[in-house]
Coordinates of N, CA and C in Angstrom, one line a residue:
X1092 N 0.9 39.1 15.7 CA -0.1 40.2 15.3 C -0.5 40.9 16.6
X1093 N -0.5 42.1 16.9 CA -0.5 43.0 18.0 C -2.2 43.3 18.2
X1094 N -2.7 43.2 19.2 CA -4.1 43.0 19.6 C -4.9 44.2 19.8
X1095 N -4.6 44.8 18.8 CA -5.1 46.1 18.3 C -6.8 46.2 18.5
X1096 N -7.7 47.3 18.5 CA -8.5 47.6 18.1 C -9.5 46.7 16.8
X1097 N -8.8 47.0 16.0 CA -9.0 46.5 14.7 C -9.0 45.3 14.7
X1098 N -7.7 44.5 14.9 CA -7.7 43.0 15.5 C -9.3 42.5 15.8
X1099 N -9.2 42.8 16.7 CA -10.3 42.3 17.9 C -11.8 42.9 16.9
X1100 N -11.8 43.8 16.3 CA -13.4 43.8 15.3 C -13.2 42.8 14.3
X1101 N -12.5 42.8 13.4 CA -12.4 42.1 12.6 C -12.5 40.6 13.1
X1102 N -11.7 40.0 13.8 CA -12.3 38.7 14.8 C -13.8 38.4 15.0
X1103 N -14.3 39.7 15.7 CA -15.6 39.7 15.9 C -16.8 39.8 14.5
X1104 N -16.6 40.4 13.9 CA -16.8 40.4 12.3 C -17.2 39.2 11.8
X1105 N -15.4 38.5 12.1 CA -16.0 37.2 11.1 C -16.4 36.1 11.6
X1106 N -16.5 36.4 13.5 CA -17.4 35.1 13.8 C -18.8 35.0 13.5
X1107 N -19.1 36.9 13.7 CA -20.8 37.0 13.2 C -20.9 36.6 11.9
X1108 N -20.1 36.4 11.1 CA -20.3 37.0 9.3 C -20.7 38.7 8.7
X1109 N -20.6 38.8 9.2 CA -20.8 40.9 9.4 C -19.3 41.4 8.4
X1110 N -20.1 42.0 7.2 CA -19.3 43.1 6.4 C -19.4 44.1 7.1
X1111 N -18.1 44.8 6.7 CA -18.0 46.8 7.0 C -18.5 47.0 6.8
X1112 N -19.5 47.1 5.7 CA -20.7 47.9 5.4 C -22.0 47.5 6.0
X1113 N -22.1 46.1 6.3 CA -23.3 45.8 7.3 C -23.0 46.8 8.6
X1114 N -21.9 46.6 9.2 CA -21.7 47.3 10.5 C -22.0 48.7 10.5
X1115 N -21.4 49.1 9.4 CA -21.9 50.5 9.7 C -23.5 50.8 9.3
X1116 N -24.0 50.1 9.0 CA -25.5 50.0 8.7 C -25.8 49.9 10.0
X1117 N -25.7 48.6 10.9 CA -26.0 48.6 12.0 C -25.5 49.5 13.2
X1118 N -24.8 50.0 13.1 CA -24.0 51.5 14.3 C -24.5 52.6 13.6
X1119 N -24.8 52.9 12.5 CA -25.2 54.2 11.9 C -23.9 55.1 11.5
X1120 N -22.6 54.3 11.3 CA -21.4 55.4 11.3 C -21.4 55.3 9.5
X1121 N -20.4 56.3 9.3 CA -20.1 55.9 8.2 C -19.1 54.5 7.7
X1122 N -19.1 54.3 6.3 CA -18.4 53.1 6.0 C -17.0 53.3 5.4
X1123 N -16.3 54.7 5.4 CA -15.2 55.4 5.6 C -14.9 55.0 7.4
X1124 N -15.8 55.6 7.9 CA -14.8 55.1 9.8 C -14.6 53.4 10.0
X1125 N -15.6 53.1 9.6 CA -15.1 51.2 9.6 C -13.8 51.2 9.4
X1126 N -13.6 51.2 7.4 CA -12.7 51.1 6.8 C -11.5 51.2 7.7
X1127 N -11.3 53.0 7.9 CA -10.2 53.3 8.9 C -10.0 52.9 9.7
X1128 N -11.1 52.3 10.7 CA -10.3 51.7 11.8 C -9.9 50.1 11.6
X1129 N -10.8 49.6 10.5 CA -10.1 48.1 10.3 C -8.7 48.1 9.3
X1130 N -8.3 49.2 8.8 CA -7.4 49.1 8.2 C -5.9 50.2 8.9
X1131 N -6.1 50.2 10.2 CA -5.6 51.1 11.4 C -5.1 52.5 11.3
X1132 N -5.8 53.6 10.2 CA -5.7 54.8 10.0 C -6.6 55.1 11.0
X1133 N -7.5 55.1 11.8 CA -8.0 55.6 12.8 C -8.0 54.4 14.2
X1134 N -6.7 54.9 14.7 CA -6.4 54.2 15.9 C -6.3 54.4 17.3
X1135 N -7.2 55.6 17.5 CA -8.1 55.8 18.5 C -9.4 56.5 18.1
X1136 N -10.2 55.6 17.9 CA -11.6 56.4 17.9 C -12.4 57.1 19.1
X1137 N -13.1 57.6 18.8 CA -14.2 58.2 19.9 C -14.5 57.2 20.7
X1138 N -14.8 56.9 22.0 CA -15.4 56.3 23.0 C -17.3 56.2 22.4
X1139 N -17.5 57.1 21.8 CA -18.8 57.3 21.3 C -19.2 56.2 20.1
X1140 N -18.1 56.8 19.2 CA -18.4 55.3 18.1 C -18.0 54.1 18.3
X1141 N -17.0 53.9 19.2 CA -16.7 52.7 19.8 C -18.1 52.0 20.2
X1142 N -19.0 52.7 21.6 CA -20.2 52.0 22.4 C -20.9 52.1 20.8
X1143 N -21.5 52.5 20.0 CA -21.9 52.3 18.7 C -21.9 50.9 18.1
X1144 N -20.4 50.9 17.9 CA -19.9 49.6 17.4 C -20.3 48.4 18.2
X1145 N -19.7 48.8 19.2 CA -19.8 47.1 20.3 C -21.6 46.9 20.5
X1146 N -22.3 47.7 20.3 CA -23.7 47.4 20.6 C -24.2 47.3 19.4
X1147 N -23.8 47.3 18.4 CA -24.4 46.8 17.1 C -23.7 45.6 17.3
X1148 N -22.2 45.2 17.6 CA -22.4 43.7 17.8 C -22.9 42.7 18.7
X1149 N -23.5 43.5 19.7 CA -23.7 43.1 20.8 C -22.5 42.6 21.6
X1150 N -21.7 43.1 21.7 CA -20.1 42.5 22.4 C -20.3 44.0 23.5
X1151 N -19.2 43.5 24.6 CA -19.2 44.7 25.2 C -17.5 45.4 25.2
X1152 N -18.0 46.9 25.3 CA -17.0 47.7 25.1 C -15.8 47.3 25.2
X1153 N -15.5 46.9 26.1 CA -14.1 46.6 27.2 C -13.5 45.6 26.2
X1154 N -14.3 44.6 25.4 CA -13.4 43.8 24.9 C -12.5 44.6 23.6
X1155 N -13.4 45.7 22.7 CA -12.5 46.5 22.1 C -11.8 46.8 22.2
X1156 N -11.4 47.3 23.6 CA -10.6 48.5 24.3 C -9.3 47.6 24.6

């Protein structure tokens, strides 16, 4: 399995217990951009919703990237 973006949320996801829909509750994105990027229709996102994401998990950026 290739250590994608997505990979690496989803990982993090399920160590927290964190649904796609909690996440995007907590980043404020929609639960369409989650979706896409955990299911790799959006495989480069914004650097913007990226820092979003990683600071709703509290993880830092770099590990997404």
């Amino acid at each position: 399995m290739p250590n994608t973006i997505a990979n690496r949320l989803k990982s993090v996801m399920t160590q927290q217990h964190i649904s796609s829909i909690e996440l995007a509750k907590r980043s404020g994105l929609k639960p369409s951009f989650i979706y896409d990027i955990l299911n790799g229709k959006s495989s480069n996102p914004s650097s913007v919703k990226l820092v979003k994401i990683a600071e709703s998990l509290g993880i830092d950026i770099y590990y997404l990237l």
